[in-house]
């Protein structure tokens, strides 16, 4: 047994034993342990397998940068894959399972990939799986899909709660190490609203791993004293277990708080995670620094660990990585690790220093090998020894663990997430945070400062600087002296030559030095290209350990400075965030807002079956007793509307009120047809185009007053059109006097349709609605019987006599009830969007099925709505391109099956008779289809090449998906009342 728990020491509570299991093995830990520290205490060094080669991997860090110790935690629906054992708080009953192995962790068949490593180098997936082509779908793709990923997603529904919240503060301090604690204390004493957030379950950061003395007290006692004072300020919020993962515009930070992830059975009254959006006037990034690994042969063996992590497990958790430990370093961190280990009675067999000079003091009896390097680590599932090379001489050293330290990289990810690039420092041999202004300041190790005392002082200084930028002052708190600090300086050592095994740069994705060299030789020399070619930095840790080493190695290959190579782009999230936290309460039926029309209650009591249309729940059809299917209900509704009268809810249409002296000019510029001379009291159908001449949306615009227009849009594009209009007003024509307001939710709008519509409407409206007084496309404010003011529009989407009545939303249901009551003698019926769709197809009206982002006004038979006389409007210039005016463009037509029993389906393709199905022979496709109860057979609208010239032609409807193929006749898209006499009756 090499890794073990010390008999005393550490900050864990040894009086509270916790039981847990790993791969079915029952183990014990203590309160205050992480899963990683508890596994090490039980000598469980092998914890996972690498992604590509399935090499055995052990714990290498003690924090969120861990690339190896990814496990599944929990059971059943609460199983969470890819959890870092190094940050997973141990709790009683925790169940952990290793990943990416079969049949077991120790005996993994996937490790055979190591034997194939000569064929699995960087970019192999770009060069293989090419032949034979027939193998791709049946062999290669299934194999790749099975091999992808590490953990397995659970298919059961997550039983836990998640939520989102906002927080506001004067100062957000990210990180509760020495700098963060002092910054928070300084600001809190000045009365600022402070939020102190740290990803750990215990505040203190690196102080919890130190043995130095701060003001004569242990670091842990110093931390508790500060936390006690901070907790006494009501304006201070302490947020442990909270990772700040992103920095966004306006100094808004994203953070995720693990509320109950450390509890076996979470309370249903609390969320397990809470996503925070924190608005901070100022922020301090006290995120510390990440120790870099050294790149040498076998550096991925279980039992090889970062020196700083070894100190954390020793001093914080009371766990030693081994009994005979070697240290390989290029700076002071390795020496301090050796001193701490020796102080606990651990045998430090040697310290190998890659530098030829310098060095630090070592305990008596510890051997120092200067100018040497480890070239091989012996053993398979744990360290059995190391091979050291110095000046051409090799030596085997017997040990059971190896600590390594390759220097330090400030954790600057947050400061770079909005586009600013990190700055290389030759002095620090690290990338430092860019200057992003006073709103976000790096502090302590995150700014390249080393030493506990210096970090304490810098935390105070950065807090005072943040206060000064807010025109506030504060008294600098007393900073105690620190005794027992070590020199953390180091010399660059990017790669140890002479490796006898793979020297890994990215542990999780199995990227080694030779892969980086191959990327350079094959032309992928840019750091971003190298990343994608080799997958270095693309694993779940996003290269937190390996990216700077990759930069240094590539710089050495090119003979340039790391500054010229740079690093890959930093993006949120700093660490993975669960989908549950991102969704919050938006799950199941609450996954998105539900919009209900003001007439929803009316439709429900009339028996409507609802359908989701975007966010809206729209009445689809209204079944009656004895009807056996939706088609029967829809056919009845359509026939009744054609013969009598029907009432339909059209409240979901987008509605925008347009005001201003230049409102008419504005509309004239965004629509392709003319609006300047539209009379007051009249409506006009209009088309909006995109800049490229393609139809964007359609709808009606009514002129209610000289400078007041009412615009309707399609339901789906209501928000988009509003945004488009705002953009045009603010960016394209800011000189125009025009204003907008969305009124979609303010009006309940209903369509009264059919030859008896006027008879019903007149019983509810005081005003004269005769054909002479209220002709087609008339618009007017009217008074309903009872005194309610309403808007009445004579517009039709069905080809029948029709009116749309708009009343304030709160009166909608009552007015609809009154219309249904008035219509009883005229056999009125409620009808839904299915019948509405049939009615519009019969009349040849287009929707976004036809206005699909590729059609012009002429394509859909609305070429007359393209004004050639207007000097300009959006889309006019590019509409004259040859591609949009070619004679063989797809054009709107109607289709009738020759065999009337054949049902045309939307999406079917059109072919000439006798033509083989192919993209070359494709003549178009069906956009909308239905059964027409008025005609007694199926009909469809389609887009067909040169369609208007082909009326009467026979065309093949080919539907491979449904296995159907039959002949249809091309006809006019207007199946009912082609002369539109009903509209004007």
Tab-separated table of C-alpha atoms in Angstrom, residues 642 797-800 838-846 860-862 892-896 932 935 937 939-942 948 951 969-983:
chain	number	residue	atom	x	y	z
A	642	UNK	CA	-68.311	27.720	-47.048
A	797	UNK	CA	-57.832	34.503	-45.624
A	798	UNK	CA	-60.364	31.997	-46.962
A	799	UNK	CA	-61.830	33.624	-50.037
A	800	UNK	CA	-65.210	33.969	-48.329
A	838	UNK	CA	-57.716	23.890	-45.706
A	839	UNK	CA	-59.611	27.078	-46.505
A	840	UNK	CA	-56.443	28.976	-47.406
A	841	UNK	CA	-55.078	26.119	-49.563
A	842	UNK	CA	-58.388	25.951	-51.444
A	843	UNK	CA	-58.067	29.689	-52.075
A	844	UNK	CA	-54.340	29.521	-52.923
A	845	UNK	CA	-53.160	31.755	-50.086
A	846	UNK	CA	-49.509	31.321	-49.092
A	860	UNK	CA	-45.545	32.755	-55.242
A	861	UNK	CA	-47.712	34.627	-57.737
A	862	UNK	CA	-47.501	37.992	-56.010
A	892	UNK	CA	-46.407	28.372	-57.098
A	893	UNK	CA	-48.903	25.950	-58.681
A	894	UNK	CA	-51.787	23.787	-57.614
A	895	UNK	CA	-51.866	19.993	-57.861
A	896	UNK	CA	-54.760	17.565	-58.214
A	932	UNK	CA	-60.641	19.541	-49.886
A	935	UNK	CA	-64.000	19.655	-54.037
A	937	UNK	CA	-60.604	15.136	-53.338
A	939	UNK	CA	-55.332	19.068	-53.441
A	940	UNK	CA	-51.950	20.652	-52.872
A	941	UNK	CA	-49.835	23.723	-53.389
A	942	UNK	CA	-46.361	23.175	-54.811
A	948	UNK	CA	-47.197	28.885	-64.416
A	951	UNK	CA	-50.911	24.264	-66.140
A	969	UNK	CA	-52.252	17.411	-62.762
A	970	UNK	CA	-50.668	20.843	-62.552
A	971	UNK	CA	-53.312	23.566	-62.179
A	972	UNK	CA	-53.895	27.055	-60.843
A	973	UNK	CA	-53.207	27.374	-57.111
A	974	UNK	CA	-56.651	28.970	-56.690
A	975	UNK	CA	-59.125	26.102	-56.429
A	976	UNK	CA	-62.162	28.021	-55.115
A	977	UNK	CA	-63.765	31.181	-56.531
A	978	UNK	CA	-60.897	32.165	-58.856
A	979	UNK	CA	-62.591	35.506	-59.649
A	980	UNK	CA	-62.912	36.352	-55.925
A	981	UNK	CA	-66.575	37.265	-56.235
A	982	UNK	CA	-67.313	36.086	-52.699
A	983	UNK	CA	-64.929	38.608	-51.217
